[in-house]
mmCIF file of C-alpha atoms in Angstrom:
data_model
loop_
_atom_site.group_PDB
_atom_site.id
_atom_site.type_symbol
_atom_site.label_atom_id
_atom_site.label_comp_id
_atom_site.label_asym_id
_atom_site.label_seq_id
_atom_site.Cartn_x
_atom_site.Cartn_y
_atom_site.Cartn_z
ATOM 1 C CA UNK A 131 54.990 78.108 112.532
ATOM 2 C CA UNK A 132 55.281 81.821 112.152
ATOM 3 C CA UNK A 133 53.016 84.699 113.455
ATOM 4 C CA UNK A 134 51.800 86.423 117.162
ATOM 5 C CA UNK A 135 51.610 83.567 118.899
ATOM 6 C CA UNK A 136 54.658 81.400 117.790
ATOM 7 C CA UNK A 137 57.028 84.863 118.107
ATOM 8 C CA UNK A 138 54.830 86.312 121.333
ATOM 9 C CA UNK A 139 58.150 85.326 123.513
ATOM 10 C CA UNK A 140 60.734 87.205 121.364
ATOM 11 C CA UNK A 141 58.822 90.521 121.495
ATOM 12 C CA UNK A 142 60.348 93.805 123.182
ATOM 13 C CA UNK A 143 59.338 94.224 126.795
ATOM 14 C CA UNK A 144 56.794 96.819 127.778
ATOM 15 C CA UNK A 145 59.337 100.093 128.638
ATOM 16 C CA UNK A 146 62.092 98.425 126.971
ATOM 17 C CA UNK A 147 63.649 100.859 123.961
ATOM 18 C CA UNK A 148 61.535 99.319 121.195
ATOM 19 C CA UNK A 149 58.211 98.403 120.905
ATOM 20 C CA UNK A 150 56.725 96.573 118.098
ATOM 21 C CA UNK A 151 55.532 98.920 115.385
ATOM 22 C CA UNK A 152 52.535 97.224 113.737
ATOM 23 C CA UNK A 153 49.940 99.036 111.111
ATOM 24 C CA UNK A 154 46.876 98.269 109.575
ATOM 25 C CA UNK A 155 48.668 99.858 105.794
ATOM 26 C CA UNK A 156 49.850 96.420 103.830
ATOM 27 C CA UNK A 157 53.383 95.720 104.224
ATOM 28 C CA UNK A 158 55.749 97.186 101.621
ATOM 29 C CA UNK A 159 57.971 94.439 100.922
ATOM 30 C CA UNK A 160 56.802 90.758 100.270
ATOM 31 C CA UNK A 161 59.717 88.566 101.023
ATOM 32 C CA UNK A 162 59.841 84.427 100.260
ATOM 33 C CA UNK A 163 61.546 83.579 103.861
ATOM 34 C CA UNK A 164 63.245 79.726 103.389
ATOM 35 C CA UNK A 165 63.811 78.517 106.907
ATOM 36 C CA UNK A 166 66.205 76.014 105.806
ATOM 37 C CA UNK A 167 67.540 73.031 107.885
ATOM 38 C CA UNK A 168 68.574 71.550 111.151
ATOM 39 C CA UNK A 169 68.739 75.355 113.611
ATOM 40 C CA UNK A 170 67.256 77.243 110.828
ATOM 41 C CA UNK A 171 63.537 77.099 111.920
ATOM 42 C CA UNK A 172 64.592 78.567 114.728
ATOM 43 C CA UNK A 173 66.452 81.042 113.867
ATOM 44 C CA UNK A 174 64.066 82.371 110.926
ATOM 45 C CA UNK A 175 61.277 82.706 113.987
ATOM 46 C CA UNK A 176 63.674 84.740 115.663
ATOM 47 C CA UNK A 177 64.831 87.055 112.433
ATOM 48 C CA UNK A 178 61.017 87.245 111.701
ATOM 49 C CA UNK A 179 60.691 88.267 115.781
ATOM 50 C CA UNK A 180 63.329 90.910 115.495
ATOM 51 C CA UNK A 181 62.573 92.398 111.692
ATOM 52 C CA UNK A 182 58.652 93.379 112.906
ATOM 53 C CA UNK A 183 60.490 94.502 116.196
ATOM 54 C CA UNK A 184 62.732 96.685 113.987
ATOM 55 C CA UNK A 185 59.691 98.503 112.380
ATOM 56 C CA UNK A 186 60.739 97.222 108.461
ATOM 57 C CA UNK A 187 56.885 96.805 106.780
ATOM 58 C CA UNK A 188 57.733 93.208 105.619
ATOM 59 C CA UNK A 189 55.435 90.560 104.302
ATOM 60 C CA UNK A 190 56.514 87.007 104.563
ATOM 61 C CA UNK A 191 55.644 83.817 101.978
ATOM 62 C CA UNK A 192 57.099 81.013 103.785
ATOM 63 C CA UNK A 193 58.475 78.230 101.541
ATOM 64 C CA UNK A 194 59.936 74.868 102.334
ATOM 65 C CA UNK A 195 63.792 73.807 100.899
ATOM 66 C CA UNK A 196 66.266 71.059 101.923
ATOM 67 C CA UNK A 197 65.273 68.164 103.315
ATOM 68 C CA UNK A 198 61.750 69.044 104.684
ATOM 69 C CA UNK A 199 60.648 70.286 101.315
ATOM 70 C CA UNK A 200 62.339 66.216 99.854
ATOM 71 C CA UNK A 201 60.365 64.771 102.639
ATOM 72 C CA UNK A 202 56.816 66.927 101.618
ATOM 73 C CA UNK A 203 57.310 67.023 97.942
ATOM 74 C CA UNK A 204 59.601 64.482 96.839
ATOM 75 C CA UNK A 205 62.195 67.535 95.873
ATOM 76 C CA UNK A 206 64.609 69.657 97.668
ATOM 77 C CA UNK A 207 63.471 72.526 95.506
ATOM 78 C CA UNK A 208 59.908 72.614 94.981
ATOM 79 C CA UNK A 209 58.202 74.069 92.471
ATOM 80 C CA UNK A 210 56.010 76.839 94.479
ATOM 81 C CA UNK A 211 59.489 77.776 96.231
ATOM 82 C CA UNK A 212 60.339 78.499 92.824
ATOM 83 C CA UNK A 213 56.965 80.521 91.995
ATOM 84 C CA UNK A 214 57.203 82.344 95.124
ATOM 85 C CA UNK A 215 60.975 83.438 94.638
ATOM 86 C CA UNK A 216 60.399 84.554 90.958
ATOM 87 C CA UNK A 217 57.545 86.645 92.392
ATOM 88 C CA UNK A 218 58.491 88.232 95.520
ATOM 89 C CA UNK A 219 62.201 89.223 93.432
ATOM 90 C CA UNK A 220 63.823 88.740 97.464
ATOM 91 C CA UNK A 221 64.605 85.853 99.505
ATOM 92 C CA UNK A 222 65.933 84.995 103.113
ATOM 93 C CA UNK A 223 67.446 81.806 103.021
ATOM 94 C CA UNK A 224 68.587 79.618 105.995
ATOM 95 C CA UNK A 225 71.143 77.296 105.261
ATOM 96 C CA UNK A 226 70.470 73.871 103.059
ATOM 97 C CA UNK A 227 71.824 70.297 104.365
ATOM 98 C CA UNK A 228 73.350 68.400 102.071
ATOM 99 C CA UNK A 229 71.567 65.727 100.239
ATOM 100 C CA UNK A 230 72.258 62.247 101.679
ATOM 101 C CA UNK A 231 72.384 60.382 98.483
ATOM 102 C CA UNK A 232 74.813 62.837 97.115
ATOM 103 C CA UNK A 233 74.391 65.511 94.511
ATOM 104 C CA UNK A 234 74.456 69.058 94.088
ATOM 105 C CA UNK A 235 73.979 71.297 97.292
ATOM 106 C CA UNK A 236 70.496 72.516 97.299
ATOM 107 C CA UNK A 237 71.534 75.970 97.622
ATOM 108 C CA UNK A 238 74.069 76.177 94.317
ATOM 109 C CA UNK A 239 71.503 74.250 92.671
ATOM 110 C CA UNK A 240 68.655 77.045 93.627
ATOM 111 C CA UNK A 241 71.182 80.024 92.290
ATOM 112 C CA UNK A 242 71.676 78.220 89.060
ATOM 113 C CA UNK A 243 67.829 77.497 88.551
ATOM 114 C CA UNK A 244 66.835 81.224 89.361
ATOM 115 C CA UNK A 245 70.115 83.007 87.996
ATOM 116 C CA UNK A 246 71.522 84.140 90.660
ATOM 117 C CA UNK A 247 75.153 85.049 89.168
ATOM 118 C CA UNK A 248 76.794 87.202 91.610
ATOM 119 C CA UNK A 249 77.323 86.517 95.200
ATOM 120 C CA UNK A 250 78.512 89.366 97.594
ATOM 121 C CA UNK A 251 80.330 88.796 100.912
ATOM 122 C CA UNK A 252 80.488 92.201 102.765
ATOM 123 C CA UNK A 253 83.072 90.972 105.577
ATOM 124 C CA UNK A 254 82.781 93.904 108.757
ATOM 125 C CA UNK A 255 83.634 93.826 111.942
ATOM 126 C CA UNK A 256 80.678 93.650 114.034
ATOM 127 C CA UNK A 257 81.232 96.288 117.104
ATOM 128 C CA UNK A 258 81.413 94.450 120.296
ATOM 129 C CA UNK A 259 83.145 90.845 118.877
ATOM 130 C CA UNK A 260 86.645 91.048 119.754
ATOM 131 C CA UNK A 261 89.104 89.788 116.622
ATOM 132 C CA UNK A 262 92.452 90.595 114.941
ATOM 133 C CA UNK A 263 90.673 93.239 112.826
ATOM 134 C CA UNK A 264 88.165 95.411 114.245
ATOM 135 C CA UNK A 265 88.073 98.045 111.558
ATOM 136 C CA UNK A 266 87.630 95.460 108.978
ATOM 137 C CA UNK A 267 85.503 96.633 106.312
ATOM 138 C CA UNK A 268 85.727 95.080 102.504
ATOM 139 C CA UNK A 269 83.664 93.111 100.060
ATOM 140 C CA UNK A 270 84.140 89.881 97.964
ATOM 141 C CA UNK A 271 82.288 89.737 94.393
ATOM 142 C CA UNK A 272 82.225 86.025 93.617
ATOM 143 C CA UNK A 273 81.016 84.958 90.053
ATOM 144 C CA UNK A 274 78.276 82.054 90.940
ATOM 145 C CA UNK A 275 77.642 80.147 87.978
ATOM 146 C CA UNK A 276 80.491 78.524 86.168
ATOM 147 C CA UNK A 277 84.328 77.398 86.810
ATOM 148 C CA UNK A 278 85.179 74.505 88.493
ATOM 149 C CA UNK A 279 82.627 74.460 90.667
ATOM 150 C CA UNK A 280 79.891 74.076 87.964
ATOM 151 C CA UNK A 281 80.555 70.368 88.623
ATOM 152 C CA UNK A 282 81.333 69.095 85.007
ATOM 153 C CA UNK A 283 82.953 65.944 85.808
ATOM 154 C CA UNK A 284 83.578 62.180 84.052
ATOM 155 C CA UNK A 285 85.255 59.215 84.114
ATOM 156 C CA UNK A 286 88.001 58.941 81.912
ATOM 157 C CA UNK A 287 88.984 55.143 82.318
ATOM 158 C CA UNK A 288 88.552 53.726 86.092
ATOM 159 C CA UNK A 289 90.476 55.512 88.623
ATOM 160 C CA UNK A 290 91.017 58.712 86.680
ATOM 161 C CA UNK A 291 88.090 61.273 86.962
ATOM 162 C CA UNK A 292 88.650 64.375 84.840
ATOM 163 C CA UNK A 293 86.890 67.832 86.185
ATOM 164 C CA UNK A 294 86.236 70.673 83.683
ATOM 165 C CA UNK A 295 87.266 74.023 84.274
ATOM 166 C CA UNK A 296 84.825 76.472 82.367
ATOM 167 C CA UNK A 297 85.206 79.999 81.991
ATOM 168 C CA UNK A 298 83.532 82.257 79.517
ATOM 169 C CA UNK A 299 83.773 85.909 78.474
ATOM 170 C CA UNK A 300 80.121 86.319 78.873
ATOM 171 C CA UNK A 301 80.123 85.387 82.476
ATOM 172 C CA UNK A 302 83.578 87.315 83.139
ATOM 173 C CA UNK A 303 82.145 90.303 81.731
ATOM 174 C CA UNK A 304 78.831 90.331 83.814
ATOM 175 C CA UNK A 305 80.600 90.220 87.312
ATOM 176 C CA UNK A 306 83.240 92.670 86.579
ATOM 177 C CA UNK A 307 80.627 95.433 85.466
ATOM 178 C CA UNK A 308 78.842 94.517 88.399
ATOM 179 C CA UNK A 309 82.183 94.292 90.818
ATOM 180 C CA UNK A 310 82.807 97.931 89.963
ATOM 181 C CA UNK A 311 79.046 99.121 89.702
ATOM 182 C CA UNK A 312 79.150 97.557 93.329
ATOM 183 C CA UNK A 313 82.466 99.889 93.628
ATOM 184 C CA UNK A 314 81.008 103.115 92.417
ATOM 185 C CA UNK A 315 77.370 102.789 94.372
ATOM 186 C CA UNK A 316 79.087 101.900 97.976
ATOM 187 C CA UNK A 317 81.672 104.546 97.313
ATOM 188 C CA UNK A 318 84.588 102.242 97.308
ATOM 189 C CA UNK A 319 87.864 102.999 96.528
ATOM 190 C CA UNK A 320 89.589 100.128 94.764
ATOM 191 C CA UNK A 321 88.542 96.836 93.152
ATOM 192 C CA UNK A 322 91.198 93.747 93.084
ATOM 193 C CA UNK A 323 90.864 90.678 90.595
ATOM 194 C CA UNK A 324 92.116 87.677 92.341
ATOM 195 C CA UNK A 325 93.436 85.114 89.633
ATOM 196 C CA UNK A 326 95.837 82.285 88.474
ATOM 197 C CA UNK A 327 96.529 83.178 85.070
ATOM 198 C CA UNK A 328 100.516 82.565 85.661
ATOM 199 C CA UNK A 329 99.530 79.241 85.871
ATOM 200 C CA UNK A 330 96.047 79.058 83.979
ATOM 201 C CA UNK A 331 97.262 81.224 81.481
ATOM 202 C CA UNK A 332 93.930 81.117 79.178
ATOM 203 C CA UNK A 333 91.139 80.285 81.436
ATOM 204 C CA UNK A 334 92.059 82.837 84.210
ATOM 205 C CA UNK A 335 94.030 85.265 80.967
ATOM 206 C CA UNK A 336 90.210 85.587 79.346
ATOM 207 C CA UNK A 337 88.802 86.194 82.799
ATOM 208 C CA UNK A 338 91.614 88.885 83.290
ATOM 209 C CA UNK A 339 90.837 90.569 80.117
ATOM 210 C CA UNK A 340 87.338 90.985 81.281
ATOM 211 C CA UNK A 341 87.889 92.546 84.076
ATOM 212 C CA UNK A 342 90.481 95.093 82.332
ATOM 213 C CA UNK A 343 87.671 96.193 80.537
ATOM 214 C CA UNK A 344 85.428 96.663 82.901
ATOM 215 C CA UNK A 345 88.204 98.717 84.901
ATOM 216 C CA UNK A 346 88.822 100.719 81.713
ATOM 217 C CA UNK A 347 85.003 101.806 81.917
ATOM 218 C CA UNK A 348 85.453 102.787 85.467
ATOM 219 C CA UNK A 349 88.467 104.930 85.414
ATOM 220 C CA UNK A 350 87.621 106.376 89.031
ATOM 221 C CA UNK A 351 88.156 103.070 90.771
ATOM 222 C CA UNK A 352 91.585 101.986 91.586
ATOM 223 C CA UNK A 353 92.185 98.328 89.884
ATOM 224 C CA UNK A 354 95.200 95.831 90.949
ATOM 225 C CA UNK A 355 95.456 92.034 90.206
ATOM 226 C CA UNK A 356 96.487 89.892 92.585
ATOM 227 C CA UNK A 357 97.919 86.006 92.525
ATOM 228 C CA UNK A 358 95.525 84.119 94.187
ATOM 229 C CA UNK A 359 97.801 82.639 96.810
ATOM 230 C CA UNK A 360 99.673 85.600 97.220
ATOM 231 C CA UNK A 361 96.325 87.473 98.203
ATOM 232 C CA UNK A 362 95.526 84.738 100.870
ATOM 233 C CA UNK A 363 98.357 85.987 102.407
ATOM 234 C CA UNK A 364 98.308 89.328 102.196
ATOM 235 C CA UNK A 365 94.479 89.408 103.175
ATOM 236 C CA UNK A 366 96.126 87.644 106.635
ATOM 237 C CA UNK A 367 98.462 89.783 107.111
ATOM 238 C CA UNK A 368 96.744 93.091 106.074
ATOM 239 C CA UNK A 369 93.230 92.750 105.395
ATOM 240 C CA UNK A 370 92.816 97.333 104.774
ATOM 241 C CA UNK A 371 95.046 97.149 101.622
ATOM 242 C CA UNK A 372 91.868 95.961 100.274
ATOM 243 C CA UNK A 373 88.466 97.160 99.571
ATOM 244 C CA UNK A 374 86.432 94.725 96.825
ATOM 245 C CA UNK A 375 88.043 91.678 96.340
ATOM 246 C CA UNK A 376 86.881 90.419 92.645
ATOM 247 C CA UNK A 377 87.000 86.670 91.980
ATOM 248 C CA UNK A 378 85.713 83.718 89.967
ATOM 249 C CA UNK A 379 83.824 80.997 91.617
ATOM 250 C CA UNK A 380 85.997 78.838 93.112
ATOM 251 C CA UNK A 381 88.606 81.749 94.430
ATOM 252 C CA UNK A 382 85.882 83.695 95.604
ATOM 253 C CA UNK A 383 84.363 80.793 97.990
ATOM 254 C CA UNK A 384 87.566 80.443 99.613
ATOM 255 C CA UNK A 385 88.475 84.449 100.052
ATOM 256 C CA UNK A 386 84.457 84.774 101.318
ATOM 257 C CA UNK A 387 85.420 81.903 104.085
ATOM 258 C CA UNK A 388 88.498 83.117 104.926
ATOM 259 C CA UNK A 389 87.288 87.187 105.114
ATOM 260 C CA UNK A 390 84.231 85.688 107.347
ATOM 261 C CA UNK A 391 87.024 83.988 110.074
ATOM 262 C CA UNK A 392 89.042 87.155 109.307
ATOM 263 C CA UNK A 393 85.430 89.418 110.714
ATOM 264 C CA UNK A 394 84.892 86.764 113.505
ATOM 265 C CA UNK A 395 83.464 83.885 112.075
ATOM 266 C CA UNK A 396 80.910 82.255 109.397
ATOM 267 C CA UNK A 397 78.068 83.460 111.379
ATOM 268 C CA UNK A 398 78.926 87.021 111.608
ATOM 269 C CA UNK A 399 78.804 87.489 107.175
ATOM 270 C CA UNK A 400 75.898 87.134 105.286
ATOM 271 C CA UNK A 401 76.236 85.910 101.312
ATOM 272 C CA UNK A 402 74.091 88.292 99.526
ATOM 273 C CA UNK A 403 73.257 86.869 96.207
ATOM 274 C CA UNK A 404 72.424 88.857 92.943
ATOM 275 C CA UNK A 405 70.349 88.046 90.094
ATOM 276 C CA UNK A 406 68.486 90.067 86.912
ATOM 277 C CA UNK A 407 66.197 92.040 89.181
ATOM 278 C CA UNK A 408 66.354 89.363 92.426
ATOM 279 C CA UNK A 409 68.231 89.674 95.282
ATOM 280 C CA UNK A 410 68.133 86.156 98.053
ATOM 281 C CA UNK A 411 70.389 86.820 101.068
ATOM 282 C CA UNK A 412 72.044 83.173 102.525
ATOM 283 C CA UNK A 413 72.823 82.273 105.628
ATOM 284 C CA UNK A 414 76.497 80.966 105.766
ATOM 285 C CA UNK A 415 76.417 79.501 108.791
ATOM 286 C CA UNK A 416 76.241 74.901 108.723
ATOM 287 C CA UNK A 417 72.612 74.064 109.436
ATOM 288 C CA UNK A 418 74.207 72.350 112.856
ATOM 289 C CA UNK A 419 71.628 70.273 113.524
ATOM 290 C CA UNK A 420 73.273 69.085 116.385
ATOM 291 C CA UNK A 421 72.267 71.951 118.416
ATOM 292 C CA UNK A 422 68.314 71.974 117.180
ATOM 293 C CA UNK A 423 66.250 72.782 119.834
ATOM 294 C CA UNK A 424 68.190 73.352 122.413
ATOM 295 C CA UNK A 425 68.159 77.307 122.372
ATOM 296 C CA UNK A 426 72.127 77.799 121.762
ATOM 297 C CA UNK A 427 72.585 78.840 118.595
ATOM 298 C CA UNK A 428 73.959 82.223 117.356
ATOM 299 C CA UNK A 429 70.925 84.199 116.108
ATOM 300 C CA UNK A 430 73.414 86.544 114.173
ATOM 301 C CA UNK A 431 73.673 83.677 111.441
ATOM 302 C CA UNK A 432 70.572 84.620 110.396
ATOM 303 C CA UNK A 433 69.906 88.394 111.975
ATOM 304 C CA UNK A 434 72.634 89.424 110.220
ATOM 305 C CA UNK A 435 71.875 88.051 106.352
ATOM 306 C CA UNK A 436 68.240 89.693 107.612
ATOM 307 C CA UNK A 437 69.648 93.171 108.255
ATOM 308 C CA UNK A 438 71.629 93.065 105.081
ATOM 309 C CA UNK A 439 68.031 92.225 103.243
ATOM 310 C CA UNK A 440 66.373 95.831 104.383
ATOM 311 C CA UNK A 441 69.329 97.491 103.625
ATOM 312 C CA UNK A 442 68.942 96.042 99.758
ATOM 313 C CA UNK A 443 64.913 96.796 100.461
ATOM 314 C CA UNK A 444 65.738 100.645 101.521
ATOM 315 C CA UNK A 445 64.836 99.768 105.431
ATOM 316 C CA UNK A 446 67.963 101.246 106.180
ATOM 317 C CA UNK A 447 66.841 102.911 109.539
ATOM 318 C CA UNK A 448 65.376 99.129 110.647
ATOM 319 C CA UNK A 449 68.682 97.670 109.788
ATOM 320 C CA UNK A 450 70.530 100.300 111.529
ATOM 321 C CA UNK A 451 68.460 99.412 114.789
ATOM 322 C CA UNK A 452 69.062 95.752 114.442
ATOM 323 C CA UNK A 453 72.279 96.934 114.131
ATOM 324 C CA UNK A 454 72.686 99.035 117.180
ATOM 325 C CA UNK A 455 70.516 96.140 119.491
ATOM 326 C CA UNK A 456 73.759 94.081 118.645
ATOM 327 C CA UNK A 457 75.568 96.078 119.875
ATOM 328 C CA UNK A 458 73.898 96.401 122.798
ATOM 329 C CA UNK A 459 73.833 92.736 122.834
ATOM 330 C CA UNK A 460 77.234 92.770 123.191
ATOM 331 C CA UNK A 461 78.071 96.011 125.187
ATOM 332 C CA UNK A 462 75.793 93.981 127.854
ATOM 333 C CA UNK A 463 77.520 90.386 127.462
ATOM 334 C CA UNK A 464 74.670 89.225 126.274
ATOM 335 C CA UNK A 465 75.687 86.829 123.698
ATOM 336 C CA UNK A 466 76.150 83.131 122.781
ATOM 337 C CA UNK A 467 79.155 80.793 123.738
ATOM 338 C CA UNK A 468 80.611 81.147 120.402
ATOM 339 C CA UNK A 469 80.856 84.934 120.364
ATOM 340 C CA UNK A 470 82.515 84.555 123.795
ATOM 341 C CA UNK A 471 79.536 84.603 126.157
ATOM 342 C CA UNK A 472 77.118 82.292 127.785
ATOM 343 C CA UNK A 473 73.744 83.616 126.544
ATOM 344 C CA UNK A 474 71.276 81.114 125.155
ATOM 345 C CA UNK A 475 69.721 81.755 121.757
ATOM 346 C CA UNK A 476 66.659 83.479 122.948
ATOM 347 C CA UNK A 477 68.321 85.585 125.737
ATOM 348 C CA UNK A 478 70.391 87.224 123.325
ATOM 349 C CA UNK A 479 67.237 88.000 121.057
ATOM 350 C CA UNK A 480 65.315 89.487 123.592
ATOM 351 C CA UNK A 481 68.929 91.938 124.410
ATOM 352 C CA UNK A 482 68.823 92.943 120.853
ATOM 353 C CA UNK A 483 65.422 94.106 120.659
ATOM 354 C CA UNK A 484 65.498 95.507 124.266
ATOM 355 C CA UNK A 485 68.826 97.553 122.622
ATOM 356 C CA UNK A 486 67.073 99.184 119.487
ATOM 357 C CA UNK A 487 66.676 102.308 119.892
ATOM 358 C CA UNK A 488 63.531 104.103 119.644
#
């Protein structure tokens, strides 16, 4: 349930810093919101709490995914989730279980359906969270539709299964461009194709040769290539030497994870997810459904993915006071067990939107 009466304990205090800004003009942004599983009903209440709390004019179409939407339709992906997604053009998306049976994630299997080809990682320190880098500040571009992970698998003869490794120059092409597009609007200084072409010499050589040509059309961007394990360990030891990290699909999932325990953990990134005209922000966090309702897990998991939404939607000043009520959040102590404090769920809501400033 979302609305007044579901969210009427997350809003700002009278005298606190923010008050709700409401207005009888429609909203300017219609939004499909996808709760998702296990925590994420939870958590969407709270994003939806602290977004209207934030002043962003947002209109929400709720849809079911993941295993409530395969025990109400029959389907993890239902058809008017679909509708509503290929309408709105934006989506906040909690994070999908797994399907018992087996299968395809619900989540890769939603990007394929709708086209979403390009996932972006930012990975930033978030002020306040103590870790090893707290001026980190870069971006993976992760190609989303094909490689190994497209799942293209058979059994040769019993006990050998044989996995195919697709990679095309049409699909290569499409994320470099938008790699150093990405570059050129953030004003970035330097993009950095991660690859194995010494030992997948034409697979990750054709993907290589995409991306020189990209980087040939965008002579005011530093380019570099970088051996895949090689820039695991570099990223370790010196995460600043790089500003967009450019990968294919399976690279770029582990670089994402590894740049989101690098920031302070899989709930402080959100996985911002590009398609033709459609943008649907993730949440990367599991859908830990062993801590459902008991008011103790990290709201960031989604806040965050929900911040990086109004920036794409031009809310910039609502994302910049989510922004500033974490920090206040965490300037105060006021946060979860696994961002070091002892906060429950809802406590550190209500210090966010007490911390936005007016």
């Amino acid at each position: 349930m979302t609305g007044d009466k579901a969210l009427g304990h997350l809003r700002p205090r009278p005298g606190s810093q923010e008050a709700p800004r409401r207005s009888s003009q429609p909203a300017r942004h219609t939004v499909t919101l996808v709760p998702g599983d296990g925590i994420g009903e939870e958590l969407a209440e709270i994003a939806v709490g602290v977004v209207e709390a934030s002043g962003a004019s947002i209109a929400w179409e709720r849809r079911d995914a993941g295993h409530k939407a395969m025990a109400r339709h029959g389907t993890p992906l239902p058809q008017p989730l679909i509708d509503s997604l290929r309408a709105t053009r934006t989506g906040l998306l909690g994070r999908l279980a797994a399907p018992a049976g087996g299968g395809p994630p619900p989540n890769v299997a939603l990007r394929k359906r709708i086209g979403l080809f390009a996932s972006v990682r930012p990975a930033r320190s978030v002020p306040g969270l103590p870790t090893r880098y707290p001026g980190l500040d870069l971006v993976i571009v992760r190609e989303n539709t094909e490689d190994i992970y497209a799942g293209i698998e058979h059994e040769v003869v019993p006990g050998v299964i044989e996995s195919l490794r697709v990679i095309t120059a049409a699909a290569s092409s499409r994320i470099a461009r938008f790699a150093f597009d990405l570059a050129a609007r953030q004003g970035r200084r330097s993009v950095a194709a991660v690859h194995k072409a010494n030992i997948m010499k034409r697979s990750d050589g054709l993907f290589l040769e995409c991306c020189r040509a990209a980087a040939a059309e965008s002579p005011s961007i530093a380019y570099r290539e970088v051996i895949a394990d090689n820039a695991v360990l570099q990223l370790v030891r010196d995460p600043g030497q790089f500003d967009v990290l450019l990968a294919g699909n399976m690279f770029g999932d582990i670089l994402a994870d590894l740049c989101a325990g690098l920031a302070g953990g899989p709930g402080t990134v959100p996985a911002i997810h590009h398609g033709e005209g459609m943008v649907v922000v993730e949440a990367v966090h599991g859908n830990a459904p062993h801590l459902e309702g008991q008011d103790r897990a990290n709201p960031l998991t989604m806040l965050l993915p929900a911040a990086a939404l109004l920036d794409h939607l031009g809310e910039r000043e609502a994302a910049g006071r989510i922004a500033a009520g974490i920090a206040a959040a965490f300037a105060a102590g006021a946060v979860t067990p696994d961002l070091g404090g002892s906060a429950r769920t809802s406590e550190m809501a209500r210090a966010i939107m007490d911390g936005m400033p007016g």
